[in-house]
mmCIF file of C-alpha atoms in Angstrom:
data_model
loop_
_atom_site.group_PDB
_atom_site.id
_atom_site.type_symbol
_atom_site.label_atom_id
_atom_site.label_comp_id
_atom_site.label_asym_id
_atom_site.label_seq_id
_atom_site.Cartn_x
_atom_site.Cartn_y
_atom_site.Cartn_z
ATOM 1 C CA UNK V 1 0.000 0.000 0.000
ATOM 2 C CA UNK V 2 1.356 3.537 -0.442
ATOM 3 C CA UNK V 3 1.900 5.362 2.518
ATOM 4 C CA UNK V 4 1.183 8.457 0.947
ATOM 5 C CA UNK V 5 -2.674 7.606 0.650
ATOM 6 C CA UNK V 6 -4.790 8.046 3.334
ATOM 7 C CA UNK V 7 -5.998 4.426 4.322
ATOM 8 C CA UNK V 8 -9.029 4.281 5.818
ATOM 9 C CA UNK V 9 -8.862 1.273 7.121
ATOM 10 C CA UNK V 10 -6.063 1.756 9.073
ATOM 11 C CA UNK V 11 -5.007 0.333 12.502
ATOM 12 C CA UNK V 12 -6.411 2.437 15.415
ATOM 13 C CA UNK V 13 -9.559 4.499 15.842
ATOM 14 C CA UNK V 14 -12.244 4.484 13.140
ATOM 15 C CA UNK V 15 -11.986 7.906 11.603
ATOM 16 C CA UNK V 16 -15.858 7.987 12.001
ATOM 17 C CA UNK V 17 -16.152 9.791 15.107
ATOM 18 C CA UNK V 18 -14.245 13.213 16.577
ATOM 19 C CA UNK V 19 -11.072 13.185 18.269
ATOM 20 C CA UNK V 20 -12.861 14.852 21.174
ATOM 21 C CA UNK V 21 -15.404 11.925 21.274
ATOM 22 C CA UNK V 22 -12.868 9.464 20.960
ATOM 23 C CA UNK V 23 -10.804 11.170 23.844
ATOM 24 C CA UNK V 24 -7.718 10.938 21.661
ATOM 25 C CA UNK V 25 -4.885 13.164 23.111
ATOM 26 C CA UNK V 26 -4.950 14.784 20.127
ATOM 27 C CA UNK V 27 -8.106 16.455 21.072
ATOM 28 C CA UNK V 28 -5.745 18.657 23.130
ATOM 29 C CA UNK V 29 -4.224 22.189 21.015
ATOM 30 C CA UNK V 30 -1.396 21.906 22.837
ATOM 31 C CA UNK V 31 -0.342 18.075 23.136
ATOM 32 C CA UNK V 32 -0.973 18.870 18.789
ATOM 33 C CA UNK V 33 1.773 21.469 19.551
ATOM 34 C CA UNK V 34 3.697 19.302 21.522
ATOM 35 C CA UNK V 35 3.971 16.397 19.319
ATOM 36 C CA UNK V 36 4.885 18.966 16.206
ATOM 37 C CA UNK V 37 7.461 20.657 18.409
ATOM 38 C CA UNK V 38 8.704 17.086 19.347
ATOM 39 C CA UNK V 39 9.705 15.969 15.377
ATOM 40 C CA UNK V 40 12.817 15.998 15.412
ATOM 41 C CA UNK V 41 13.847 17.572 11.362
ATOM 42 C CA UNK V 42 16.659 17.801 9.562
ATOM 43 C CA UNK V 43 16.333 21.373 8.846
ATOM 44 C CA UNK V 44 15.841 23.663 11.408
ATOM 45 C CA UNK V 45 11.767 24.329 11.960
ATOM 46 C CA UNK V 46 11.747 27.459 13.424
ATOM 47 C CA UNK V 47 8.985 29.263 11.697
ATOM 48 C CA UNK V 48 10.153 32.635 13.125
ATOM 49 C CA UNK V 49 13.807 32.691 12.270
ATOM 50 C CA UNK V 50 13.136 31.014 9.360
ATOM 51 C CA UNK V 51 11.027 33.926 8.585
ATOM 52 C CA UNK V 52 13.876 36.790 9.715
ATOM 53 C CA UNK V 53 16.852 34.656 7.662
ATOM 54 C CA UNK V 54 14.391 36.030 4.748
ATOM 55 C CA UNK V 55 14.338 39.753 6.201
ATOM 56 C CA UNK V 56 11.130 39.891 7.775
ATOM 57 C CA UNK V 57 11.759 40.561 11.119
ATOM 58 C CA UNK V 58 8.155 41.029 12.705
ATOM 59 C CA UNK V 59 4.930 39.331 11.073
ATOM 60 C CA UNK V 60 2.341 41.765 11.837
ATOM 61 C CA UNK V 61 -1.182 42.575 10.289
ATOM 62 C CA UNK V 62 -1.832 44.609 6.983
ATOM 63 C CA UNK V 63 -4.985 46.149 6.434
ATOM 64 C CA UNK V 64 -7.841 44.334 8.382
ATOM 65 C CA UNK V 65 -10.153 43.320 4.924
ATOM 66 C CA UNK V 66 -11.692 39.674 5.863
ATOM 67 C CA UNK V 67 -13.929 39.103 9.062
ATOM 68 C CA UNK V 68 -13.778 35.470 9.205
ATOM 69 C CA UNK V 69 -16.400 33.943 11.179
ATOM 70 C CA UNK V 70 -16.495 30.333 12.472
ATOM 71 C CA UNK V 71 -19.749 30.145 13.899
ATOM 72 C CA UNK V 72 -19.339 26.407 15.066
ATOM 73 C CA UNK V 73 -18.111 22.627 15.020
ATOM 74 C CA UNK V 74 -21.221 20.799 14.491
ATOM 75 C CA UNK V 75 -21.140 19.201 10.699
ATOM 76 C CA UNK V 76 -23.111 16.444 8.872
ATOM 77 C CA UNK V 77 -19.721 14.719 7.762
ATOM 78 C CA UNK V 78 -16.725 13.499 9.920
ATOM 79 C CA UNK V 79 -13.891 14.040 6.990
ATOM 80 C CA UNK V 80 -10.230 12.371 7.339
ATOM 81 C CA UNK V 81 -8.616 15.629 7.117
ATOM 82 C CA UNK V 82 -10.361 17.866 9.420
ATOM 83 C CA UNK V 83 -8.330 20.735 10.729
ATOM 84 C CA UNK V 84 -11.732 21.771 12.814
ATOM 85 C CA UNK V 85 -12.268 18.581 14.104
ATOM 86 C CA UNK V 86 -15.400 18.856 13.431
ATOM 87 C CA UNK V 87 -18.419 16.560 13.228
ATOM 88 C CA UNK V 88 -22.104 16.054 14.221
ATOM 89 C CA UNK V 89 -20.980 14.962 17.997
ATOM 90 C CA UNK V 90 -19.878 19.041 17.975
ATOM 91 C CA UNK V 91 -23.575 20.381 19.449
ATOM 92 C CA UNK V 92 -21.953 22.467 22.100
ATOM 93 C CA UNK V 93 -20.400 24.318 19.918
ATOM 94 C CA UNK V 94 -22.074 26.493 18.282
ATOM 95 C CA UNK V 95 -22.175 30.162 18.027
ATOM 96 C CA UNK V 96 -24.997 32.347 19.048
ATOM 97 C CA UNK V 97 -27.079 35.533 18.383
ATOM 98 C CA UNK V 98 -25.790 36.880 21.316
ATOM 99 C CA UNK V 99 -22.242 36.746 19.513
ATOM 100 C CA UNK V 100 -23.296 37.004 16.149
ATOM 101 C CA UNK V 101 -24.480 40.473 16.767
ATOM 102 C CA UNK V 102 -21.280 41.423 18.696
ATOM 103 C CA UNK V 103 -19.602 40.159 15.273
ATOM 104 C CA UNK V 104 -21.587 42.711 13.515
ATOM 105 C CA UNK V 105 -20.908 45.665 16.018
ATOM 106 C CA UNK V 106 -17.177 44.794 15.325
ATOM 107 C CA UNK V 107 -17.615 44.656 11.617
ATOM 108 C CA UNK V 108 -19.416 48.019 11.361
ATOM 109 C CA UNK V 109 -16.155 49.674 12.751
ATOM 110 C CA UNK V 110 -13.790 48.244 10.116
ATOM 111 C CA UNK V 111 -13.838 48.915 6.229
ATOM 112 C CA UNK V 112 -13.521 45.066 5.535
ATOM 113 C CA UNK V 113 -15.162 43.927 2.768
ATOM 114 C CA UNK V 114 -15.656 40.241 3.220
ATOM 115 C CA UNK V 115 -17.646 37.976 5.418
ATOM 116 C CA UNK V 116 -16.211 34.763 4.907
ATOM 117 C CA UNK V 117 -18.854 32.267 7.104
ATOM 118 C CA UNK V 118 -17.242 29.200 8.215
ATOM 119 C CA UNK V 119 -17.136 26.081 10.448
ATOM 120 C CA UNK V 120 -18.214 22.758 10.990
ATOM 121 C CA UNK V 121 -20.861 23.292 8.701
ATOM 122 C CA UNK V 122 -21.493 26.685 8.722
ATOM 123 C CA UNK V 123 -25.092 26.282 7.698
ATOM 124 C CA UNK V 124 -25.986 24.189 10.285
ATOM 125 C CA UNK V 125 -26.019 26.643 13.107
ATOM 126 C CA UNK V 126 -29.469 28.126 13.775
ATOM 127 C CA UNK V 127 -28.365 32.053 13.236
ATOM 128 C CA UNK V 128 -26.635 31.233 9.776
ATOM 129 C CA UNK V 129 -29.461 32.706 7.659
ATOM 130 C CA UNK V 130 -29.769 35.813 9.982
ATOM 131 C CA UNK V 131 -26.016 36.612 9.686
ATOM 132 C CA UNK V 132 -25.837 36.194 6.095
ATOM 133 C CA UNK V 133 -28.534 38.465 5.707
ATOM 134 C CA UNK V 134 -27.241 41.030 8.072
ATOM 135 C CA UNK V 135 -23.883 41.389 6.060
ATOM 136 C CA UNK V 136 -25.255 41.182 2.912
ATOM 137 C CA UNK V 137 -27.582 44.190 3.948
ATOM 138 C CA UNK V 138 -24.356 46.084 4.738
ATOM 139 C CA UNK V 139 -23.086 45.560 1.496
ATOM 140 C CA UNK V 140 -20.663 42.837 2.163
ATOM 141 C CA UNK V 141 -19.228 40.246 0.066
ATOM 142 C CA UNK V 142 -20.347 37.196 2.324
ATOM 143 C CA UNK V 143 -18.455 33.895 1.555
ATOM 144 C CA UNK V 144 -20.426 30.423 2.670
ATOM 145 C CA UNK V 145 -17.879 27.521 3.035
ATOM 146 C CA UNK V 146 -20.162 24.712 2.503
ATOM 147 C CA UNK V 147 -19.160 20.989 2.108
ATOM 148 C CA UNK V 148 -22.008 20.375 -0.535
ATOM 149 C CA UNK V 149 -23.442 17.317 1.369
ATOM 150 C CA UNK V 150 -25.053 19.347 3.624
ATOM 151 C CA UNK V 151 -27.114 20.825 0.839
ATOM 152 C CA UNK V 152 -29.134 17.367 0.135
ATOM 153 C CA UNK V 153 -30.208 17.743 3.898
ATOM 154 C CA UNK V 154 -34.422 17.904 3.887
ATOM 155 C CA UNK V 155 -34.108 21.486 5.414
ATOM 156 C CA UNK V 156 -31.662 22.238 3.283
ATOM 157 C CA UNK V 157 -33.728 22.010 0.045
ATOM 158 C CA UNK V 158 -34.220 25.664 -0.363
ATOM 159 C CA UNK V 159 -30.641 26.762 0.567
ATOM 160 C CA UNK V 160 -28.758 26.864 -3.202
ATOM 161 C CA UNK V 161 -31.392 29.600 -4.332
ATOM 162 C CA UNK V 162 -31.600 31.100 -1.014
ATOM 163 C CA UNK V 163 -27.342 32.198 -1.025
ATOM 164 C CA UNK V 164 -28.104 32.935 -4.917
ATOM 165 C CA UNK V 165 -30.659 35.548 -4.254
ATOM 166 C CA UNK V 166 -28.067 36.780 -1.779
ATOM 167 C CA UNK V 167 -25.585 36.567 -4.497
ATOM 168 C CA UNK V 168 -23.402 34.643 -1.825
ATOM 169 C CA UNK V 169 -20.451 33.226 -2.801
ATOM 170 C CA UNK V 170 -19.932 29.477 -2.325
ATOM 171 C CA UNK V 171 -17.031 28.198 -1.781
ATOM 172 C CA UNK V 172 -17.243 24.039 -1.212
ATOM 173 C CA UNK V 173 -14.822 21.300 -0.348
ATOM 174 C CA UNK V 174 -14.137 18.603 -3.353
ATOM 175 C CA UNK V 175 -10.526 16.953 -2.661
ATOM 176 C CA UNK V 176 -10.800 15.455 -6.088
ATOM 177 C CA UNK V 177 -13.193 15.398 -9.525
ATOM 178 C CA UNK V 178 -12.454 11.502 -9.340
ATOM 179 C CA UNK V 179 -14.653 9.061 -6.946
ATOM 180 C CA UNK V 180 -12.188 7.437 -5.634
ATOM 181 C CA UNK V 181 -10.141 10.454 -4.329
ATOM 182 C CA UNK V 182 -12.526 12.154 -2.729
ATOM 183 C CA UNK V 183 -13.969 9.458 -1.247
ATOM 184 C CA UNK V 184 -10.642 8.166 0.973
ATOM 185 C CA UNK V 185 -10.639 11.351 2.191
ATOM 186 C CA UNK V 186 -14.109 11.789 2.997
ATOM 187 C CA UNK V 187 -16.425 9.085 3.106
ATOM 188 C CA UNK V 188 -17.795 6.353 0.952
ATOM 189 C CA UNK V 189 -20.920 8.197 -0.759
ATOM 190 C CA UNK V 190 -19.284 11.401 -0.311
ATOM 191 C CA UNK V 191 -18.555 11.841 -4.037
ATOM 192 C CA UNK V 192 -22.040 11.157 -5.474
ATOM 193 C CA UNK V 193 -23.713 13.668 -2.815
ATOM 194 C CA UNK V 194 -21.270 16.511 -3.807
ATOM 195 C CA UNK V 195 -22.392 15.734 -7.899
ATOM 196 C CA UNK V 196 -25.574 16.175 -6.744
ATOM 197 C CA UNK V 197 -25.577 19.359 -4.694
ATOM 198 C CA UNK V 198 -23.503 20.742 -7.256
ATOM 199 C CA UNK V 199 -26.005 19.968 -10.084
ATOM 200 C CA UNK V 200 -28.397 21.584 -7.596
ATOM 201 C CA UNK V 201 -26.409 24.717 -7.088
ATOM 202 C CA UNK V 202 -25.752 25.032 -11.056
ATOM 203 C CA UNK V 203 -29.429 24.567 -11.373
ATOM 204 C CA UNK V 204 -29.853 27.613 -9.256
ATOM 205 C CA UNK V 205 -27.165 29.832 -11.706
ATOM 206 C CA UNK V 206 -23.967 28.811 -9.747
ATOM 207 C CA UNK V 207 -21.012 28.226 -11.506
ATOM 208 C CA UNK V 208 -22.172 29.663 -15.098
ATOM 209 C CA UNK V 209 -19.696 32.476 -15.130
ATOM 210 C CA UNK V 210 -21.884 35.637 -12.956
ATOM 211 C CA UNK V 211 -20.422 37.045 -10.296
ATOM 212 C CA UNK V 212 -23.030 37.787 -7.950
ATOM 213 C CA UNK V 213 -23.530 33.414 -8.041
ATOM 214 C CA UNK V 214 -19.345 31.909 -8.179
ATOM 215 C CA UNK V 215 -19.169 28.738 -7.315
ATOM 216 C CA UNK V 216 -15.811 28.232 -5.925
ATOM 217 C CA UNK V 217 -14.344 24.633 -5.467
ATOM 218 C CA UNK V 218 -11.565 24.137 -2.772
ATOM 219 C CA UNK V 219 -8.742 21.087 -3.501
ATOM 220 C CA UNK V 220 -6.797 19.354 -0.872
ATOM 221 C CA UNK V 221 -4.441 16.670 -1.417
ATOM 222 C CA UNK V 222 -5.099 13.409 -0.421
ATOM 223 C CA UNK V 223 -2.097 12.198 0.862
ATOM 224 C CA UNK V 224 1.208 13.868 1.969
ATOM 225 C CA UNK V 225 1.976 16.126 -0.366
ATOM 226 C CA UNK V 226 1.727 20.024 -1.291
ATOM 227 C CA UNK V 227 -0.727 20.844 -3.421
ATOM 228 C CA UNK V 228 -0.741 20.962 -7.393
ATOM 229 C CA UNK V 229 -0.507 23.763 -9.598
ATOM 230 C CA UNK V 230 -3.635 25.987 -8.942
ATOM 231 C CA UNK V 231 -4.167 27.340 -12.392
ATOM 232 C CA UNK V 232 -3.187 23.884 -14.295
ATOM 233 C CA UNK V 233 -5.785 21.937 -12.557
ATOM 234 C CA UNK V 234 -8.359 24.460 -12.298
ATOM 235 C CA UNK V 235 -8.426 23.560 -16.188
ATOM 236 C CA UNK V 236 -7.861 19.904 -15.609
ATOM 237 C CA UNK V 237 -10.933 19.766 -13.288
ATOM 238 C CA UNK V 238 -13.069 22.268 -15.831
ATOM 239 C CA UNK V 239 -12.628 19.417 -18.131
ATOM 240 C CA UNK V 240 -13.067 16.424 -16.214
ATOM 241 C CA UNK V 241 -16.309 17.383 -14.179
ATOM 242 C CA UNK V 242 -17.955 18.739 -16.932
ATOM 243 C CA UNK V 243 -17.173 15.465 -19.481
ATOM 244 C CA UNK V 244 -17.769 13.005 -16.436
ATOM 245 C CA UNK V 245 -20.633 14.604 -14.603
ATOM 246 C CA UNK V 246 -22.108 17.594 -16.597
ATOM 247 C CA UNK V 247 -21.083 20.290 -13.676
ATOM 248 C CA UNK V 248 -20.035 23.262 -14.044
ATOM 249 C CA UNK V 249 -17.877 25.756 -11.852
ATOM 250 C CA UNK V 250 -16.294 29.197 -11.695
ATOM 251 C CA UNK V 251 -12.800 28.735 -9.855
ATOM 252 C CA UNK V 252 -11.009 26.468 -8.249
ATOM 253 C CA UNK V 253 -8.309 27.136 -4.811
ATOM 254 C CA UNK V 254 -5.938 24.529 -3.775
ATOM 255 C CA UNK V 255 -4.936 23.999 0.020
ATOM 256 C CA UNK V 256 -1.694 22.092 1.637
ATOM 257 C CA UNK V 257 -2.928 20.269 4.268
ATOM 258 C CA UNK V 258 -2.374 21.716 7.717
ATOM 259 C CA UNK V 259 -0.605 19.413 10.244
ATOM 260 C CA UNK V 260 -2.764 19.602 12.817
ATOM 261 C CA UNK V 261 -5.695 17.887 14.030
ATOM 262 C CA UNK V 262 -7.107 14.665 12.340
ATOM 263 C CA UNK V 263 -5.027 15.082 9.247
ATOM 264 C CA UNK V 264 -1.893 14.878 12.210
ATOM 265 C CA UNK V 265 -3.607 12.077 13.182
ATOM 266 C CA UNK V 266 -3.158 10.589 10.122
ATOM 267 C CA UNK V 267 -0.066 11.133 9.469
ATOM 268 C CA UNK V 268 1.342 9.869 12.647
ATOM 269 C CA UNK V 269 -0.805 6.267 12.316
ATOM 270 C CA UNK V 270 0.680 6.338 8.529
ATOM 271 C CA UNK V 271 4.388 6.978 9.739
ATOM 272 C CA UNK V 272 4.322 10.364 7.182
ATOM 273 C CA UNK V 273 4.521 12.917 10.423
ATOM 274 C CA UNK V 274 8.076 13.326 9.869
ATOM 275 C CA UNK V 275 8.458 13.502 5.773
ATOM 276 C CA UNK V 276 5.383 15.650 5.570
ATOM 277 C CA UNK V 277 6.972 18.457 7.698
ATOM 278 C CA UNK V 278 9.958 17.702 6.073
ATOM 279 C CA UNK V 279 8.945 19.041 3.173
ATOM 280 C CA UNK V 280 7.005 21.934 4.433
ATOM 281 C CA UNK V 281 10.041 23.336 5.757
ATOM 282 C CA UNK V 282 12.198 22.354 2.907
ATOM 283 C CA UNK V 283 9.292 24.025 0.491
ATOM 284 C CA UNK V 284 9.725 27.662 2.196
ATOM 285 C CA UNK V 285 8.640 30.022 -0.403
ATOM 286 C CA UNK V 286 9.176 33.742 1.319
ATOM 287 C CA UNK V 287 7.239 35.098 -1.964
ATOM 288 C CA UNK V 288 4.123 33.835 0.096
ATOM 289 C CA UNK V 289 4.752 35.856 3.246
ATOM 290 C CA UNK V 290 2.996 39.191 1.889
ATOM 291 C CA UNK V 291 -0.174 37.312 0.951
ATOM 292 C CA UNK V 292 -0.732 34.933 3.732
ATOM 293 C CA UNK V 293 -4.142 34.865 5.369
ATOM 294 C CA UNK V 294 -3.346 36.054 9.070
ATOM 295 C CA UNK V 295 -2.173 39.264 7.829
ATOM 296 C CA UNK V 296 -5.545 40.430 6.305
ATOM 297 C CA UNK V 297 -8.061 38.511 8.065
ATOM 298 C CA UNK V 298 -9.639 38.304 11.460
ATOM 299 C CA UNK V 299 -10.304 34.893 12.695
ATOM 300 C CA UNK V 300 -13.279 34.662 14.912
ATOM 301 C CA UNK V 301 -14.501 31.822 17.179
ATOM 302 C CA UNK V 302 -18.143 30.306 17.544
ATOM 303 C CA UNK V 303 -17.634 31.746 21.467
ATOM 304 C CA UNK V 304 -16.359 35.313 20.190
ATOM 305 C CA UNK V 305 -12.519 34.831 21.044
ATOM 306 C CA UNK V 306 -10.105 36.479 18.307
ATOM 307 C CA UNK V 307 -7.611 34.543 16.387
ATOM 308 C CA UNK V 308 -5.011 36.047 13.514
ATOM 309 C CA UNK V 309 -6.416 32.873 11.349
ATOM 310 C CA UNK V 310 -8.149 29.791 11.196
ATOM 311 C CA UNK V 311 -5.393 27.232 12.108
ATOM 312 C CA UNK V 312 -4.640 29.478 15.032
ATOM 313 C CA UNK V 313 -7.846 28.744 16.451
ATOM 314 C CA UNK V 314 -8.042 25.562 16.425
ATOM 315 C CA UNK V 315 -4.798 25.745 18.046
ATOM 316 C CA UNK V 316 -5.845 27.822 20.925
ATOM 317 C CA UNK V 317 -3.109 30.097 19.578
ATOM 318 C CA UNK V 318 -5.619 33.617 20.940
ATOM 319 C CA UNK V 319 -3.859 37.074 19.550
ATOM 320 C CA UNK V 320 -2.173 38.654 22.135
ATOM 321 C CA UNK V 321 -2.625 42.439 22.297
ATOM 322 C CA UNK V 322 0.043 44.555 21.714
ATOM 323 C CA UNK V 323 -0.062 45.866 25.366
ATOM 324 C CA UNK V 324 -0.825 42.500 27.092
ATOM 325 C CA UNK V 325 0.623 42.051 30.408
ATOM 326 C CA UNK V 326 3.514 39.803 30.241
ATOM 327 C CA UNK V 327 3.094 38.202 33.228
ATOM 328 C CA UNK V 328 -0.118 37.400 32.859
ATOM 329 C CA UNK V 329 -2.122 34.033 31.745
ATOM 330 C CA UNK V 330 -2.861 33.665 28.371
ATOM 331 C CA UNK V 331 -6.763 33.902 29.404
ATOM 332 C CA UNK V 332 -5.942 37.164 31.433
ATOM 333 C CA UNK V 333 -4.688 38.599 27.805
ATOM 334 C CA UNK V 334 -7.963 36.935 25.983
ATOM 335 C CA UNK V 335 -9.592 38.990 23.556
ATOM 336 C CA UNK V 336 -13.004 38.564 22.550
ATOM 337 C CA UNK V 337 -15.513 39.859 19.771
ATOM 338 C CA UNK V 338 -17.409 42.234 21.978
ATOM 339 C CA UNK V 339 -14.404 44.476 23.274
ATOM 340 C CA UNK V 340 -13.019 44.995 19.747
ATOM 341 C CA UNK V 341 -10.723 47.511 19.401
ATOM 342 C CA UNK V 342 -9.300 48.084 16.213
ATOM 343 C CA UNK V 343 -6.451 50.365 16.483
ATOM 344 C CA UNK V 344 -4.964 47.893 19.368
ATOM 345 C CA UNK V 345 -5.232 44.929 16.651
ATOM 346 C CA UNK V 346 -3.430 46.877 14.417
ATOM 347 C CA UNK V 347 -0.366 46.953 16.252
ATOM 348 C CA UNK V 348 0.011 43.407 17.582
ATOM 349 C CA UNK V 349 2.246 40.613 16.011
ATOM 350 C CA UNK V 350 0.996 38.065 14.652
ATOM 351 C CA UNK V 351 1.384 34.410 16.773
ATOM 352 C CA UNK V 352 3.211 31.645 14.890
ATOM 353 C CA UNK V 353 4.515 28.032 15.262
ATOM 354 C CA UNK V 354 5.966 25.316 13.136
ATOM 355 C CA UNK V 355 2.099 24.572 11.800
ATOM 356 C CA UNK V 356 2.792 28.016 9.649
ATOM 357 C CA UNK V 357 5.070 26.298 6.833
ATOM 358 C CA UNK V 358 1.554 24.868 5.779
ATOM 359 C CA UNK V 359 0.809 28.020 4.885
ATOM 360 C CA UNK V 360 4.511 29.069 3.388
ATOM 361 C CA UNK V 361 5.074 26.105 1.222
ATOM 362 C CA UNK V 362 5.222 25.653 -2.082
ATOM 363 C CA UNK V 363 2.973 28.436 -4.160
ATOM 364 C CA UNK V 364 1.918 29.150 -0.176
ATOM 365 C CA UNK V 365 -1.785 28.041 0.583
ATOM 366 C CA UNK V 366 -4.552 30.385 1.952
ATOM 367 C CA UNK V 367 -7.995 30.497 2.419
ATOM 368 C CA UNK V 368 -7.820 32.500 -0.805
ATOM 369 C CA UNK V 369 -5.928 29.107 -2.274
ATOM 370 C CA UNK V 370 -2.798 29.638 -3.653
ATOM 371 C CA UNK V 371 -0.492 32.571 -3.130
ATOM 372 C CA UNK V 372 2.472 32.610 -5.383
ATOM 373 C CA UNK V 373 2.076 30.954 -8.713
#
């Protein structure tokens, strides 16, 4: 067997359930720190001097233009790479209107232009349709990041016309236009249900070139390895879905897989742990450093605490303000949603750890998709 394939039938927990229901250590941010900080590399993995060798001295924040909200961990689908580790176990956490309009307050004082609306599945939380509506009223560019399944749901039905009205953008997970890709990393079935939400969300004018309805997919590899060539396989997977499966799409970002989470888990059970962040490191490309993610974007939590991105949350990795007491507890520093300030966000510096050459690697990999191709 290839050890670069994700096997799901490998030895240890079944890859059905969360890490937090399966009380796996790796549950625990920091034992996920721990056990990256613990590899022992070849090349030095010091994200920070690695970034000053290449004359950036301080990674702080550009102009704040992306309020990224994860309004919770509950999700229809248990996937093999979750960095959220999220799954339908996740009930507790979910964010709520209490926060949601705290998230709006905040917004209202910046001049960002994007609501990018994620989780879990985003959709699933109760307040989803009330946000959406609430940015889109402010003139927003709202982003759902939907995992397509969740669209065949029976209160779901109305959903793919409901963001196109809204002229949301959709942005959905689809490791590969091939069955048997996708479906290692994500479930037998998986495939055929994302065909057919797809179909449903071209039948409501996604994907068909306007921009008030883009259909955006979103590529991961499945296996150990940095992603492909954005713009080559954008034109690959034109091709293939619409030959194989009649579906059409606007755009197509590519992520490297984030080691962190169940995708660590995987690659410790596979013996790839090592390689993998071998080659991160070994893949530095500084021409990604002006575009990454966690210098444009605010990363918010489904209970309101403030993040510089994504993988930072779900690291417990909180931003630390720029005057926090240094000998203080992290939770002493905490900032949350509802005391925003954005001057004092302005001036902090940005947390990092060896999970950042994810993000550096290669063409670099952001929310956005690729950064330096």
């Amino acid at each position: 067997m290839d050890a670069t394939k994700p096997n799901t039938a490998a030895a240890g927990p079944k890859p059905t359930t969360s890490l937090l229901r399966r009380r796996s250590p790796l549950a625990s941010p920091q034992y996920q720190l721990d056990v990256l900080d613990a590899v022992n590399l070849l090349q030095a993995g010091d994200f920070t001097a690695t970034l000053q060798a290449h004359g950036c001295q301080r990674l702080q924040p550009a102009k704040l233009e992306i309020f990224q909200i994860n309004v919770g961990k509950l999700c229809n689908m248990t996937c093999r790479h979750c960095h959220v580790d999220a799954g339908p176990d996740r009930t507790r956490e979910n964010m709520d209107r209490e926060t949601i309009d705290a998230c709006l307050r905040a917004l209202d004082q910046t001049e960002a232009h994007t609501v990018d609306v994620t989780g879990g599945a985003p959709e699933l939380n109760p307040h989803f349709r009330y946000l959406v509506d609430q940015c889109v009223a402010r003139g927003k560019q709202v982003i759902d990041r939907c995992n397509l399944t969740v669209l065949l749901l029976p209160r779901m039905q109305d959903l793919p016309e409901w963001l196109a009205e809204r002229g949301v953008e959709v942005v959905c997970s689809l490791p590969h236009y091939r069955q048997r890709n996708t479906d290692a990393q994500r479930g037998d079935g998986t495939f055929e249900q994302s065909i057919e939400a797809l179909r449903r969300l071209n039948a409501a004018g996604y994907g068909q070139g306007d921009p008030q309805r883009q259909l955006t997919l979103v590529s991961n590899p499945v296996g150990a390895f940095l992603s492909s060539n954005q713009t080559k396989l954008e034109g690959e997977w034109k091709a293939g879905l619409q030959k194989y499966q009649g579906v059409t799409f606007d755009r197509l970002i590519t992520l490297n897989n984030m080691p962190i989470s169940r995708y660590l888990e995987w690659l410790e059970q596979s013996g790839n742990l090592q390689r993998y962040l071998e080659l991160l490191v070994n893949a530095f490309n500084p021409a990604t450093i002006n575009g990454l993610m966690c210098r444009n974007t605010l990363s918010i939590s489904w209970d309101g605490r403030l993040f510089d991105c994504d993988f930072n949350q779900m690291l417990d990795l909180e931003i630390q303000p720029s005057n926090a007491d240094r000998g203080a507890s992290p939770q002493e520093n905490r900032l949350h949603i509802r005391d925003f300030n954005l001057a004092m966000l302005a001036q902090r510096q940005i947390i990092t750890g060896r999970h950042c050459f994810g993000c550096t690697a290669g063409a670099g990999s952001s929310c956005g998709g690729s950064l330096a191709e």
